[in-house]
mmCIF file of C-alpha atoms and ligand atoms in Angstrom:
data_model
loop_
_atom_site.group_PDB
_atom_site.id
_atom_site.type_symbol
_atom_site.label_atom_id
_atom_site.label_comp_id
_atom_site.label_asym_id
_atom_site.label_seq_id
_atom_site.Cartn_x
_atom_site.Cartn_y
_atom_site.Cartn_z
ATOM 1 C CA UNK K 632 239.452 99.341 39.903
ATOM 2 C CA UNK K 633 239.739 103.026 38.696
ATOM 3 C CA UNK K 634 237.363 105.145 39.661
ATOM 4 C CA UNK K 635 236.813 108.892 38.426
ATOM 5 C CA UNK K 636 235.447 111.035 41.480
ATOM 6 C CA UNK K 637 234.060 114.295 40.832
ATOM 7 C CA UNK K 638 231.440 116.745 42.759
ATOM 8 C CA UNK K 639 229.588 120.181 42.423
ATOM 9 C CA UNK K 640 230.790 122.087 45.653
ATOM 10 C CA UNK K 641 234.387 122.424 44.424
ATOM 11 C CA UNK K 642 237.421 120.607 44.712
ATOM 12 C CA UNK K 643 238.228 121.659 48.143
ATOM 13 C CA UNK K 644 234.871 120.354 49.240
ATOM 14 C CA UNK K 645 235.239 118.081 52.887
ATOM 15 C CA UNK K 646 233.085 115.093 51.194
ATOM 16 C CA UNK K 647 235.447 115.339 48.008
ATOM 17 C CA UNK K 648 238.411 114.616 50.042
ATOM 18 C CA UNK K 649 237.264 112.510 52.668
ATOM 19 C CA UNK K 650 235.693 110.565 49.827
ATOM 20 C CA UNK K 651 239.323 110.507 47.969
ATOM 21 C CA UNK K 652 241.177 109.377 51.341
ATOM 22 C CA UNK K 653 238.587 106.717 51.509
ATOM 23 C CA UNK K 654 237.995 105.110 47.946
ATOM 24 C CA UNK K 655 242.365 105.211 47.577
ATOM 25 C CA UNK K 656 241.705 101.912 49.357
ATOM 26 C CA UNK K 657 239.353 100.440 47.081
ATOM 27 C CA UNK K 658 241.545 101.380 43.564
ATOM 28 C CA UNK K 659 243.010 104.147 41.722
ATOM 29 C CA UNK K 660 241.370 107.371 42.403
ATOM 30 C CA UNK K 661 241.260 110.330 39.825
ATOM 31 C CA UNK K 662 239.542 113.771 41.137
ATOM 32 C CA UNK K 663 238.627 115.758 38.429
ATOM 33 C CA UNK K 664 236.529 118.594 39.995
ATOM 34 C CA UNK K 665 235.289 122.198 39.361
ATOM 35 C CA UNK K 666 237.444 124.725 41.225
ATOM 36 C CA UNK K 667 234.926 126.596 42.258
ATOM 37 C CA UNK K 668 231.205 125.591 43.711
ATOM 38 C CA UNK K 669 228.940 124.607 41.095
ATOM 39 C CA UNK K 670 225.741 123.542 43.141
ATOM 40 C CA UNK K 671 222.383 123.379 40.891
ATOM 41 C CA UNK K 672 223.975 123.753 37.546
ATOM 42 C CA UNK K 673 222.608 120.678 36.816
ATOM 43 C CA UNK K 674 224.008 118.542 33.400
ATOM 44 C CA UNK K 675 225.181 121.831 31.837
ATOM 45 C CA UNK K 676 228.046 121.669 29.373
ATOM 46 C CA UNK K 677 230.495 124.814 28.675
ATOM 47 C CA UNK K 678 230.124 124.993 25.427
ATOM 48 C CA UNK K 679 230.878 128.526 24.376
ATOM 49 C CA UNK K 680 234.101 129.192 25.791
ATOM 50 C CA UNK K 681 237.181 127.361 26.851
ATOM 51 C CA UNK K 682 237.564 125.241 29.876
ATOM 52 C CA UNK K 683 240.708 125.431 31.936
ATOM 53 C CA UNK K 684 242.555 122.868 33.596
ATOM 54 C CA UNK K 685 244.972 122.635 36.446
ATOM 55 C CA UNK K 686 246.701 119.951 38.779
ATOM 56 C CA UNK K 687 245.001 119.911 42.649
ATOM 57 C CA UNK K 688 245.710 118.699 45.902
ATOM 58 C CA UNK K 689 243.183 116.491 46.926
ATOM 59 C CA UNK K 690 244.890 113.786 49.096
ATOM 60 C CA UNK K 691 248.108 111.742 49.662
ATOM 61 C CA UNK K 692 248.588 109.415 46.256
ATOM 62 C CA UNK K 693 245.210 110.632 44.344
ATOM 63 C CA UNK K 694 246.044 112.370 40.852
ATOM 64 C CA UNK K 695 243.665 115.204 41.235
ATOM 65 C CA UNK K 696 242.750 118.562 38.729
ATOM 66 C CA UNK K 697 240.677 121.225 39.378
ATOM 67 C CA UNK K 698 238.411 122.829 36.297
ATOM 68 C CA UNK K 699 236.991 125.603 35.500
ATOM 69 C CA UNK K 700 233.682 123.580 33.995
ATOM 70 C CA UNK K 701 230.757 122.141 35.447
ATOM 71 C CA UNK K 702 230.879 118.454 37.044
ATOM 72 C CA UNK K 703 229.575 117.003 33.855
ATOM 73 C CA UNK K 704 232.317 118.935 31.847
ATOM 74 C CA UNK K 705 234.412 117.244 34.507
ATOM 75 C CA UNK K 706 233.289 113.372 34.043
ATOM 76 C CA UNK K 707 233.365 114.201 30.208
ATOM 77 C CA UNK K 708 236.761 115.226 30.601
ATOM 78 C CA UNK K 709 238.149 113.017 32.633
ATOM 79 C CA UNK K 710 236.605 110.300 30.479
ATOM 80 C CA UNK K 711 238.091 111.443 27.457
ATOM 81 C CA UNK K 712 241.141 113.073 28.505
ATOM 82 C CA UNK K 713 242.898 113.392 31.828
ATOM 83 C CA UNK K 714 241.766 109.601 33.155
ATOM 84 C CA UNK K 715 243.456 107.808 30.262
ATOM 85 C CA UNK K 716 242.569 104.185 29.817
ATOM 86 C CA UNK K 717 239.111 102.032 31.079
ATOM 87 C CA UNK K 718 237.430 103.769 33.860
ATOM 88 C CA UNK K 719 235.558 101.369 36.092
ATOM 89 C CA UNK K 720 233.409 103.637 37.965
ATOM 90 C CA UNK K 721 232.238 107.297 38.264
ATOM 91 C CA UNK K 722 231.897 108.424 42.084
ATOM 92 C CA UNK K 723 230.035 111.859 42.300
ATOM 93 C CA UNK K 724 229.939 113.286 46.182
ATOM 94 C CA UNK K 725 229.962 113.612 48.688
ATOM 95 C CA UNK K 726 227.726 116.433 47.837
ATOM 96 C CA UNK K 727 226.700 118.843 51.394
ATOM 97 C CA UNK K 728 222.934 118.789 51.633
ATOM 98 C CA UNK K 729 220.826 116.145 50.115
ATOM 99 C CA UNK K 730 219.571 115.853 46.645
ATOM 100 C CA UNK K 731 216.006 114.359 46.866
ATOM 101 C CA UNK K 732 212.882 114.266 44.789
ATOM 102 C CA UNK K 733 212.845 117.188 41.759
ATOM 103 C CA UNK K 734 215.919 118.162 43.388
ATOM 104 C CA UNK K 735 217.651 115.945 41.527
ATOM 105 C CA UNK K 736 217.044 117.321 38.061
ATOM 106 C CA UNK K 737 218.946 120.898 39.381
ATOM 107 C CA UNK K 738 221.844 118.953 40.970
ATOM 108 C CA UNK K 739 225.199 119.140 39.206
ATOM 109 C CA UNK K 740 226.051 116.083 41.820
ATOM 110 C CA UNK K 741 223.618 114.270 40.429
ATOM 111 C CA UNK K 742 223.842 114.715 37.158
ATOM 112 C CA UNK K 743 227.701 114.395 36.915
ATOM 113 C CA UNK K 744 226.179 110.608 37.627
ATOM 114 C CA UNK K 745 224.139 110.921 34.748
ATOM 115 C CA UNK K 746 226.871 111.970 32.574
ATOM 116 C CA UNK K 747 228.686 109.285 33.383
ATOM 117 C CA UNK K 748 225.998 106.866 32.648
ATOM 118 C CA UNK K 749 225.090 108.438 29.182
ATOM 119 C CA UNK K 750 228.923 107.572 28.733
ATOM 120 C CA UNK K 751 228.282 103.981 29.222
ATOM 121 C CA UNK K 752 230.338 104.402 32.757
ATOM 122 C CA UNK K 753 228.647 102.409 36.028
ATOM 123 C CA UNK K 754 227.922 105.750 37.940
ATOM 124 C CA UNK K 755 226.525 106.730 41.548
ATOM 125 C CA UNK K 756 225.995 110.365 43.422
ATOM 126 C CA UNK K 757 225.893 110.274 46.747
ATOM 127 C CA UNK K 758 225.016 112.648 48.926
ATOM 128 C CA UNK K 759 224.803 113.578 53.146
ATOM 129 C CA UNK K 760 222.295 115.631 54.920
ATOM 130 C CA UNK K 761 220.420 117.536 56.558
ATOM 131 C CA UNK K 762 223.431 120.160 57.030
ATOM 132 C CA UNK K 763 221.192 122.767 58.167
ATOM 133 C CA UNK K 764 222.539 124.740 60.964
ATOM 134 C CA UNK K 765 225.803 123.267 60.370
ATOM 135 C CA UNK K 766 229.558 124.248 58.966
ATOM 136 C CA UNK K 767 230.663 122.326 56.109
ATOM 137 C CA UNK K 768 233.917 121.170 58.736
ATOM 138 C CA UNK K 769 231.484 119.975 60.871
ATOM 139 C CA UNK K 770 229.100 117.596 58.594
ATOM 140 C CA UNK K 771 228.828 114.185 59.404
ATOM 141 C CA UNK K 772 230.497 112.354 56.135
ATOM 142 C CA UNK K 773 231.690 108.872 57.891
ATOM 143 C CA UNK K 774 228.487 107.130 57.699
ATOM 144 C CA UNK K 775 228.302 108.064 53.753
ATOM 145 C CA UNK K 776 232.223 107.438 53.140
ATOM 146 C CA UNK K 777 231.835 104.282 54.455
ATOM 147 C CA UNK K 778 228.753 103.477 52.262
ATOM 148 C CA UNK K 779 230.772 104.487 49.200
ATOM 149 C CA UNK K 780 233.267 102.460 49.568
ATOM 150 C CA UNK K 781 230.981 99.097 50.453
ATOM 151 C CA UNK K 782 228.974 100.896 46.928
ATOM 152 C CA UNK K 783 232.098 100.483 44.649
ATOM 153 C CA UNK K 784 232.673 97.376 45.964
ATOM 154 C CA UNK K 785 229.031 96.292 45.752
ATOM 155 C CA UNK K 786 228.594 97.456 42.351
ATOM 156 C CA UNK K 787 231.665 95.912 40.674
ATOM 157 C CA UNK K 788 230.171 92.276 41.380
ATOM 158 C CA UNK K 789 226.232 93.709 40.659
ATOM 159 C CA UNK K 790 226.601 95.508 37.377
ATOM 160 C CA UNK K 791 223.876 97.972 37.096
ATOM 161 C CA UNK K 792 221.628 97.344 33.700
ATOM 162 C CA UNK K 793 222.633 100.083 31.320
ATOM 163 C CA UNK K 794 221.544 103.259 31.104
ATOM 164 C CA UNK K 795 220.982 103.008 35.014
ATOM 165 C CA UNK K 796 222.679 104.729 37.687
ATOM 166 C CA UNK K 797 221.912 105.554 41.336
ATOM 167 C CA UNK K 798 220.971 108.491 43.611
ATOM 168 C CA UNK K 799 222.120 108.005 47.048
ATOM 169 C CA UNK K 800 221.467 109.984 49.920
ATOM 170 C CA UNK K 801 222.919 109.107 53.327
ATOM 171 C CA UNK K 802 221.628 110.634 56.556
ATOM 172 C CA UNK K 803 224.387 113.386 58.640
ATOM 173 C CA UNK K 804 224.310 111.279 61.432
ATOM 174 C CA UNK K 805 227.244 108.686 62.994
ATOM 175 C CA UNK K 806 227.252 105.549 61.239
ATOM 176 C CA UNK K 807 225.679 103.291 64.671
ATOM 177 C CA UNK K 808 222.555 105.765 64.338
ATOM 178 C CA UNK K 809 221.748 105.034 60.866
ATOM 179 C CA UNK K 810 218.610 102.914 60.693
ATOM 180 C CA UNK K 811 219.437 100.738 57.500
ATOM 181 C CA UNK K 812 218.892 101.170 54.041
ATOM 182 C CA UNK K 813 215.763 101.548 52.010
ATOM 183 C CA UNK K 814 215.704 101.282 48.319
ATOM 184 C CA UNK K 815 213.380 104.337 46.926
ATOM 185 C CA UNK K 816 211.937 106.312 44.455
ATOM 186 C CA UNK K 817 211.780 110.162 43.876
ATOM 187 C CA UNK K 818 209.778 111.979 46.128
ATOM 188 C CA UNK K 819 208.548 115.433 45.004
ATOM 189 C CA UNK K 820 209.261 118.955 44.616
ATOM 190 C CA UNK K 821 210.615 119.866 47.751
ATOM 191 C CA UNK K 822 211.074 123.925 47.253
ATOM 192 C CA UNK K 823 209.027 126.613 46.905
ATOM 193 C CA UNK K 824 210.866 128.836 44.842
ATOM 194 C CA UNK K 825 211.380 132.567 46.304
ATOM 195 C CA UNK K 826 211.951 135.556 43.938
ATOM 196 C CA UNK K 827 212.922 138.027 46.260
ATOM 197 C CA UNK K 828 212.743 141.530 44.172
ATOM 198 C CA UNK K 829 215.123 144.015 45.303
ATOM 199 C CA UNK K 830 216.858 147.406 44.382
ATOM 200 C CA UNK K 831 220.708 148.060 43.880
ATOM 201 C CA UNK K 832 222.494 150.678 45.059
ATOM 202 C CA UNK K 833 221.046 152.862 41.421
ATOM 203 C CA UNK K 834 217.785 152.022 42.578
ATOM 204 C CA UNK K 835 217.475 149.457 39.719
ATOM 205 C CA UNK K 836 215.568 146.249 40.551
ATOM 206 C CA UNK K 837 217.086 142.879 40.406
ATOM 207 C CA UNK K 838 216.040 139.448 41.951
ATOM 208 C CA UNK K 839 217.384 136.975 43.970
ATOM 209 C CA UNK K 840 216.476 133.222 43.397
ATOM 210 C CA UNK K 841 216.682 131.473 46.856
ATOM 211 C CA UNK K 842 214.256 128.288 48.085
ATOM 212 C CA UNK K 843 211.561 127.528 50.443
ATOM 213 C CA UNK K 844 210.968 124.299 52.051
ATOM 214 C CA UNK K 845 207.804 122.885 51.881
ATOM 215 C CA UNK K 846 206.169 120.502 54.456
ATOM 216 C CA UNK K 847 204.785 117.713 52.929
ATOM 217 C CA UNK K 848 204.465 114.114 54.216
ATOM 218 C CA UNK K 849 205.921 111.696 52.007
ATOM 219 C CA UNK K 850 205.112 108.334 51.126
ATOM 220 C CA UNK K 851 206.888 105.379 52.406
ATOM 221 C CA UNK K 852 208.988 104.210 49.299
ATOM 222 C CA UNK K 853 210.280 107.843 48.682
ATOM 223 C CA UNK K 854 213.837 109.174 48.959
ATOM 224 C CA UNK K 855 212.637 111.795 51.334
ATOM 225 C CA UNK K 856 211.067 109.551 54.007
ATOM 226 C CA UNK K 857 213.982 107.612 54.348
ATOM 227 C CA UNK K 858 216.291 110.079 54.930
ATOM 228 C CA UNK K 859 213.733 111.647 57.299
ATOM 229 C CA UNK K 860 213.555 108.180 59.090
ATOM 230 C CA UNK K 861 217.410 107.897 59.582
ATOM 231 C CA UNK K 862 218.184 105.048 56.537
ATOM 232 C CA UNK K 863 220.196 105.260 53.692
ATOM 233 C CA UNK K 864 217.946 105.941 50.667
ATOM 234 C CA UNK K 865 219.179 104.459 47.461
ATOM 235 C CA UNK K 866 217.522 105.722 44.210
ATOM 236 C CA UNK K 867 217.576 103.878 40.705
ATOM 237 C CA UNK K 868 217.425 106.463 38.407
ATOM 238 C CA UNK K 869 217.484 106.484 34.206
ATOM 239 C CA UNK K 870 219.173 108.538 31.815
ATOM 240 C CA UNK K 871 216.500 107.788 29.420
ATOM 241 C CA UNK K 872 213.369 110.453 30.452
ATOM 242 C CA UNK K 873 210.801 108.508 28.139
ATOM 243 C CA UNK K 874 207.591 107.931 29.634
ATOM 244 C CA UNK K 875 207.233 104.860 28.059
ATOM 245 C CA UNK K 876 203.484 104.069 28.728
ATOM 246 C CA UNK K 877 202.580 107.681 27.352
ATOM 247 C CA UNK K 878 204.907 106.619 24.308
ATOM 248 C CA UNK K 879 202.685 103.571 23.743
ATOM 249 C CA UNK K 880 199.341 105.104 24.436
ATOM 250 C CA UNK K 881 200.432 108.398 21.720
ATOM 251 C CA UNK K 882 201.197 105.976 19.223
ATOM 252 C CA UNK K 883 197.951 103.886 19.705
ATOM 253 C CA UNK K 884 196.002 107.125 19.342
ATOM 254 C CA UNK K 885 197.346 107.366 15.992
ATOM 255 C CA UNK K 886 198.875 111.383 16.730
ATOM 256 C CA UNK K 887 201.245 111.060 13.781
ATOM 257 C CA UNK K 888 197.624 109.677 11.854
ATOM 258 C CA UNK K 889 195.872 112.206 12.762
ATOM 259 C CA UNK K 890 198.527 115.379 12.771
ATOM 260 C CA UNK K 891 198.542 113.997 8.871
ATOM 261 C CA UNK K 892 194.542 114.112 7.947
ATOM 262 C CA UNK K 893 194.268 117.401 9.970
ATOM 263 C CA UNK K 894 193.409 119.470 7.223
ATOM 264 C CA UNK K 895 191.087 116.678 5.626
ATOM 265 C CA UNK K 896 188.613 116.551 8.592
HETATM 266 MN MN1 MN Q 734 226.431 120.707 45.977
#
């Protein structure tokens, strides 16, 4: 199996690496990973100006490179470029902090998934949390390592239908605490956003985006109260945004009809 592993907090990022040392048992691993951190820049491509390439350290017998892009600019180009030949799977984590509900649609973890799975690639993000209060050296990855690795194995005899990939969040907590696993849906918006206006040093004013947690209680089935409960939350998610019963009820309304005859009635 080869398996393209990227991420969104850079490619010296503890999950990155522990994920590497991990998944070199299951097949060929190839990092391709921004260099720097790249958290909430969601399926952005750099478009406008070049993107630079060069040969990382990751771990012992991984081929790993370090970009100057986002992580979908990574999966893209490791698709099409520096993981030459048939990739089997595209691993995105282990991102630091979870990626639940709405949070998804701002995560470049997430999204590298979704790249992948526009590219017709069998594709999973996983991610660990809470990691509030604590260093990045000190987050508990073994629990979600170890899920990855039973994942890729998992998923290469249960092909995912296409167009599908997953969202998984695993809890920071020892593997013989976690609970189980819960398949879920998205929960909700989980931020308030903060705009914090300030002055610089000229006395101009500038802002500075940061987040607010709400509480909210969440429904059983969601991503959030699993990972509140202590399981492993695994979230189908598809690339296609449709909202397929709207799409059926427009058309039945005749909108195109009536957009036509609007200047007749
Ligand atoms: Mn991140």
């Amino acid at each position: 199996m080869r398996i393209l592993l990227t991420n969104d907090d850079g490619v010296s990022a503890r999950g990155l690496v522990a994920l590497a040392e991990r998944l070199r048992d299951v097949g060929e691993v190839i990092v391709v990973a921004p260099e720097r951190q790249q958290s909430a820049t969601s399926h952005s491509a750099t478009l406008h100006k070049p993107i630079r390439v060069h040969p990382a350290h990751v771990a012992e017998g991984v081929t790993a490179y370090a970009c100057s892009g986002t992580p979908s600019d990574c999966v893209a180009l490791g698709l099409a470029n520096l993981a030459p030949g048939p990739v089997n799977l595209i691993v995105a984590g282990i991102n630091h902090g979870r990626n639940l509900g709405m949070d998804v649609t701002y995560s470049g973890t997430a999204m590298a998934a979704l790249e992948g799975c526009i590219k017709g690639v069998p594709s999973f993000a996983i991610s660990v949390g809470p990691t509030e209060g604590k260093a990045t050296q000190e987050l508990e990855v073994e629990a979600a390592v170890e899920f990855a690795q039973w994942l890729c194995l998992w998923l290469a005899a249960h092909p995912l239908p296409p167009g599908i990939f997953l969202n998984v969040n695993v809890p920071a907590l020892p593997p013989d605490q976690i609970r189980g696993l819960m398949v879920t849906r998205l929960g909700r918006l989980r931020y308030e956003d903060t705009l914090e206006r300030r002055l610089d040093p000229w006395g101009r004013p500038y802002f500075w985006r940061g987040l607010l947690l709400k509480e909210q209680k969440e429904e059983a089935d969601t991503d959030e109260y699993a990972l509140d409960h202590d399981f492993i939350s695994v979230t189908p998610l598809r690339a296609d945004l449709t909202a397929t019963a709207v799409f059926a009820e427009l058309n039945q309304l005749n909108l195109a009809q009536q957009w036509a005859q609007r200047r007749t009635t």
